[in-house]
Amino acid sequence: MQSNNTIDSIKRKSVSQRTHSIRQQSTHRHPWHVDYMHIRELVRGIAMSSAYAHGRLLDVGCGGRPYEDLFSNVDSYIGIDVNYQTGKASVGSFAYPLPFASACFDTVLSTQTLEHVESPHTAIQEMARVLKPGGYLILTAPQTWRLHEQPYDFYRYTRYGLQYLLEENHLHVMNIVAQGGVWMTIGQMINNTVHHWLRPRLHIYATYLIYLASNLVFGTLDRLWVDTDETINYLAIAQKHGA
């Protein structure tokens, strides 16, 4: 039988690896995957926002660049992130300052990264700085999610918090979209809890069945009963002034 210390170690490693894998791996998820509902909405929103992207694109917090294929309309796709292999840089260190000249990108993309930087205002300021006038920032950030990538997990964001950060940095907010509603949030919280507490103790196929049932039931309820005040995530699109 596994000791409690061993199980706790497995849980911590599992949560960290799963969160990092969102930015490292394929955007495809099967309906029996723990993150299916969240990733489906995230990818759908990013794909729709790609219509705003053009010219040179910078992906801040790019991981393995899982969304690059969604931006085939840009001239070049440049990514920047922490070196997770060496662990020499803190998760937040890449955001300020960005090692690029001012006004040199037409589009900046940053997905599921803002919660991991110590100073989100400075991070947004840097993203705005490297944008050309009239360029677009495409940003996603969680409102509700389990603690992850400890100790570099600092914030959660409401739509009003994101709007404030963007407008304070002279960006015109074009849209802020909730990604899922209360039922999807409940289902994802159940999946996250099962993944954290039960997966080390259950057969892997048993957890797949739980995820599948949760994704089907709560995904359906989320479509039938729309309430986005308790969303998991937000996607924001903002434009730099001065076009």
Tab-separated table of C-alpha atoms in Angstrom, residues 50-222:
chain	number	residue	atom	x	y	z
A	50	SER	CA	-7.268	34.250	-34.628
A	51	ALA	CA	-9.215	36.363	-37.122
A	52	TYR	CA	-7.694	39.421	-35.416
A	53	ALA	CA	-4.131	38.123	-35.721
A	54	HIS	CA	-1.840	39.350	-38.476
A	55	GLY	CA	1.778	40.152	-39.264
A	56	ARG	CA	4.340	39.218	-36.597
A	57	LEU	CA	2.863	37.382	-33.615
A	58	LEU	CA	4.466	36.973	-30.188
A	59	ASP	CA	3.180	34.169	-27.942
A	60	VAL	CA	4.016	35.092	-24.328
A	61	GLY	CA	4.114	31.963	-22.165
A	62	CYS	CA	4.049	29.771	-25.260
A	63	GLY	CA	5.016	26.401	-23.766
A	64	GLY	CA	5.144	23.957	-26.668
A	65	ARG	CA	3.246	26.407	-28.920
A	66	PRO	CA	0.096	24.245	-29.056
A	67	TYR	CA	-1.970	26.976	-30.751
A	68	GLU	CA	0.462	27.816	-33.539
A	69	ASP	CA	-1.546	25.900	-36.143
A	70	LEU	CA	-4.571	28.094	-35.388
A	71	PHE	CA	-2.649	31.179	-36.544
A	72	SER	CA	-1.688	30.214	-40.089
A	73	ASN	CA	-2.669	33.719	-41.229
A	74	VAL	CA	0.298	35.443	-39.519
A	75	ASP	CA	3.636	36.143	-41.196
A	76	SER	CA	5.737	34.838	-38.309
A	77	TYR	CA	5.046	33.161	-34.957
A	78	ILE	CA	7.549	33.798	-32.158
A	79	GLY	CA	7.236	32.226	-28.722
A	80	ILE	CA	8.807	33.039	-25.362
A	81	ASP	CA	8.552	31.097	-22.113
A	82	VAL	CA	10.365	29.807	-19.070
A	83	ASN	CA	12.826	26.945	-19.522
A	84	TYR	CA	10.967	24.193	-17.675
A	85	GLN	CA	13.793	21.727	-18.251
A	86	THR	CA	16.431	23.658	-16.315
A	87	GLY	CA	14.087	25.387	-13.888
A	88	LYS	CA	16.570	28.272	-13.679
A	89	ALA	CA	14.031	31.024	-14.289
A	90	SER	CA	11.011	31.789	-12.172
A	91	VAL	CA	7.683	31.320	-13.900
A	92	GLY	CA	6.997	35.045	-13.845
A	93	SER	CA	10.377	36.306	-14.972
A	94	PHE	CA	9.765	36.219	-18.724
A	95	ALA	CA	7.084	38.902	-18.648
A	96	TYR	CA	9.079	41.918	-17.592
A	97	PRO	CA	10.851	43.135	-19.425
A	98	LEU	CA	10.228	41.306	-22.679
A	99	PRO	CA	13.489	41.124	-24.669
A	100	PHE	CA	12.080	42.901	-27.720
A	101	ALA	CA	12.013	46.449	-29.034
A	102	SER	CA	8.902	48.553	-28.592
A	103	ALA	CA	6.191	48.398	-31.263
A	104	CYS	CA	7.660	45.428	-33.123
A	105	PHE	CA	4.724	42.965	-33.123
A	106	ASP	CA	1.335	43.178	-34.809
A	107	THR	CA	-0.232	40.598	-32.493
A	108	VAL	CA	0.494	39.387	-28.972
A	109	LEU	CA	-1.011	36.140	-27.689
A	110	SER	CA	-0.880	35.046	-24.052
A	111	THR	CA	-2.850	32.038	-22.849
A	112	GLN	CA	-3.251	30.844	-19.243
A	113	THR	CA	-0.130	32.731	-18.165
A	114	LEU	CA	-1.251	35.923	-16.433
A	115	GLU	CA	-2.133	34.112	-13.195
A	116	HIS	CA	1.518	33.038	-12.872
A	117	VAL	CA	3.217	36.445	-13.000
A	118	GLU	CA	3.899	38.377	-9.819
A	119	SER	CA	2.932	41.738	-11.328
A	120	PRO	CA	0.141	41.366	-13.901
A	121	HIS	CA	0.041	45.126	-14.481
A	122	THR	CA	3.697	45.116	-15.522
A	123	ALA	CA	3.163	42.021	-17.658
A	124	ILE	CA	0.299	43.657	-19.575
A	125	GLN	CA	2.342	46.856	-19.817
A	126	GLU	CA	5.142	44.921	-21.509
A	127	MET	CA	2.763	43.170	-23.898
A	128	ALA	CA	1.295	46.552	-24.831
A	129	ARG	CA	4.774	48.042	-25.253
A	130	VAL	CA	5.876	45.517	-27.876
A	131	LEU	CA	2.597	45.877	-29.798
A	132	LYS	CA	2.478	48.222	-32.753
A	133	PRO	CA	-0.227	50.913	-32.676
A	134	GLY	CA	-3.411	49.258	-33.871
A	135	GLY	CA	-2.086	45.809	-32.983
A	136	TYR	CA	-4.123	43.238	-31.073
A	137	LEU	CA	-3.621	41.471	-27.755
A	138	ILE	CA	-5.364	38.107	-27.373
A	139	LEU	CA	-5.372	37.058	-23.734
A	140	THR	CA	-6.884	34.213	-21.710
A	141	ALA	CA	-6.904	33.870	-17.930
A	142	PRO	CA	-8.830	31.816	-15.353
A	143	GLN	CA	-11.507	33.023	-12.980
A	144	THR	CA	-11.920	29.619	-11.297
A	145	TRP	CA	-9.219	26.948	-11.167
A	146	ARG	CA	-7.482	24.741	-8.670
A	147	LEU	CA	-4.160	25.893	-7.203
A	148	HIS	CA	-1.413	24.774	-9.607
A	149	GLU	CA	2.280	25.234	-10.468
A	150	GLN	CA	2.932	26.147	-6.849
A	151	PRO	CA	4.345	28.455	-5.644
A	152	TYR	CA	3.950	30.444	-8.874
A	153	ASP	CA	0.161	30.688	-8.840
A	154	PHE	CA	-0.780	34.207	-7.780
A	155	TYR	CA	-4.122	35.403	-9.163
A	156	ARG	CA	-7.583	34.703	-10.580
A	157	TYR	CA	-9.413	37.262	-12.741
A	158	THR	CA	-12.955	38.520	-13.185
A	159	ARG	CA	-13.930	40.214	-16.428
A	160	TYR	CA	-13.747	43.550	-14.614
A	161	GLY	CA	-10.240	42.873	-13.360
A	162	LEU	CA	-9.075	42.073	-16.881
A	163	GLN	CA	-10.810	45.131	-18.283
A	164	TYR	CA	-9.118	47.339	-15.692
A	165	LEU	CA	-5.649	45.920	-16.402
A	166	LEU	CA	-6.057	46.333	-20.156
A	167	GLU	CA	-7.479	49.849	-20.058
A	168	GLU	CA	-4.865	50.992	-17.535
A	169	ASN	CA	-2.254	50.071	-20.131
A	170	HIS	CA	-3.894	52.087	-22.927
A	171	LEU	CA	-5.532	49.143	-24.652
A	172	HIS	CA	-9.044	49.378	-26.058
A	173	VAL	CA	-11.059	46.377	-24.892
A	174	MET	CA	-12.982	44.997	-27.846
A	175	ASN	CA	-14.456	41.934	-26.171
A	176	ILE	CA	-14.195	39.806	-23.048
A	177	VAL	CA	-15.852	36.413	-23.427
A	178	ALA	CA	-16.683	33.918	-20.686
A	179	GLN	CA	-15.533	30.415	-21.605
A	180	GLY	CA	-18.209	28.165	-20.177
A	181	GLY	CA	-20.760	28.666	-17.421
A	182	VAL	CA	-21.524	27.486	-13.915
A	183	TRP	CA	-22.311	23.881	-14.864
A	184	MET	CA	-19.079	23.470	-16.771
A	185	THR	CA	-17.254	24.936	-13.780
A	186	ILE	CA	-18.911	22.441	-11.422
A	187	GLY	CA	-18.069	19.541	-13.735
A	188	GLN	CA	-14.473	20.660	-14.147
A	189	MET	CA	-14.088	21.081	-10.377
A	190	ILE	CA	-15.345	17.520	-9.902
A	191	ASN	CA	-12.871	16.281	-12.512
A	192	ASN	CA	-10.014	18.203	-10.911
A	193	THR	CA	-10.883	16.826	-7.473
A	194	VAL	CA	-11.073	13.262	-8.781
A	195	HIS	CA	-7.742	13.741	-10.540
A	196	HIS	CA	-6.145	15.149	-7.403
A	197	TRP	CA	-7.541	12.805	-4.754
A	198	LEU	CA	-8.788	9.591	-6.356
A	199	ARG	CA	-6.638	8.932	-9.413
A	200	PRO	CA	-3.612	7.760	-7.357
A	201	ARG	CA	-5.946	5.264	-5.622
A	202	LEU	CA	-8.183	4.099	-8.489
A	203	HIS	CA	-7.579	2.203	-11.715
A	204	ILE	CA	-6.981	4.673	-14.532
A	205	TYR	CA	-10.008	3.424	-16.507
A	206	ALA	CA	-12.264	4.063	-13.520
A	207	THR	CA	-11.214	7.702	-13.509
A	208	TYR	CA	-11.766	7.905	-17.273
A	209	LEU	CA	-15.362	6.757	-16.758
A	210	ILE	CA	-15.895	9.406	-14.081
A	211	TYR	CA	-14.480	12.115	-16.353
A	212	LEU	CA	-16.616	10.939	-19.277
A	213	ALA	CA	-19.819	10.979	-17.225
A	214	SER	CA	-18.999	14.387	-15.770
A	215	ASN	CA	-18.122	15.883	-19.151
A	216	LEU	CA	-21.316	14.598	-20.775
A	217	VAL	CA	-23.691	15.539	-17.944
A	218	PHE	CA	-22.290	18.936	-17.025
A	219	GLY	CA	-21.444	19.851	-20.599
A	220	THR	CA	-25.099	19.270	-21.524
A	221	LEU	CA	-26.384	21.225	-18.510
A	222	ASP	CA	-24.064	24.093	-19.401
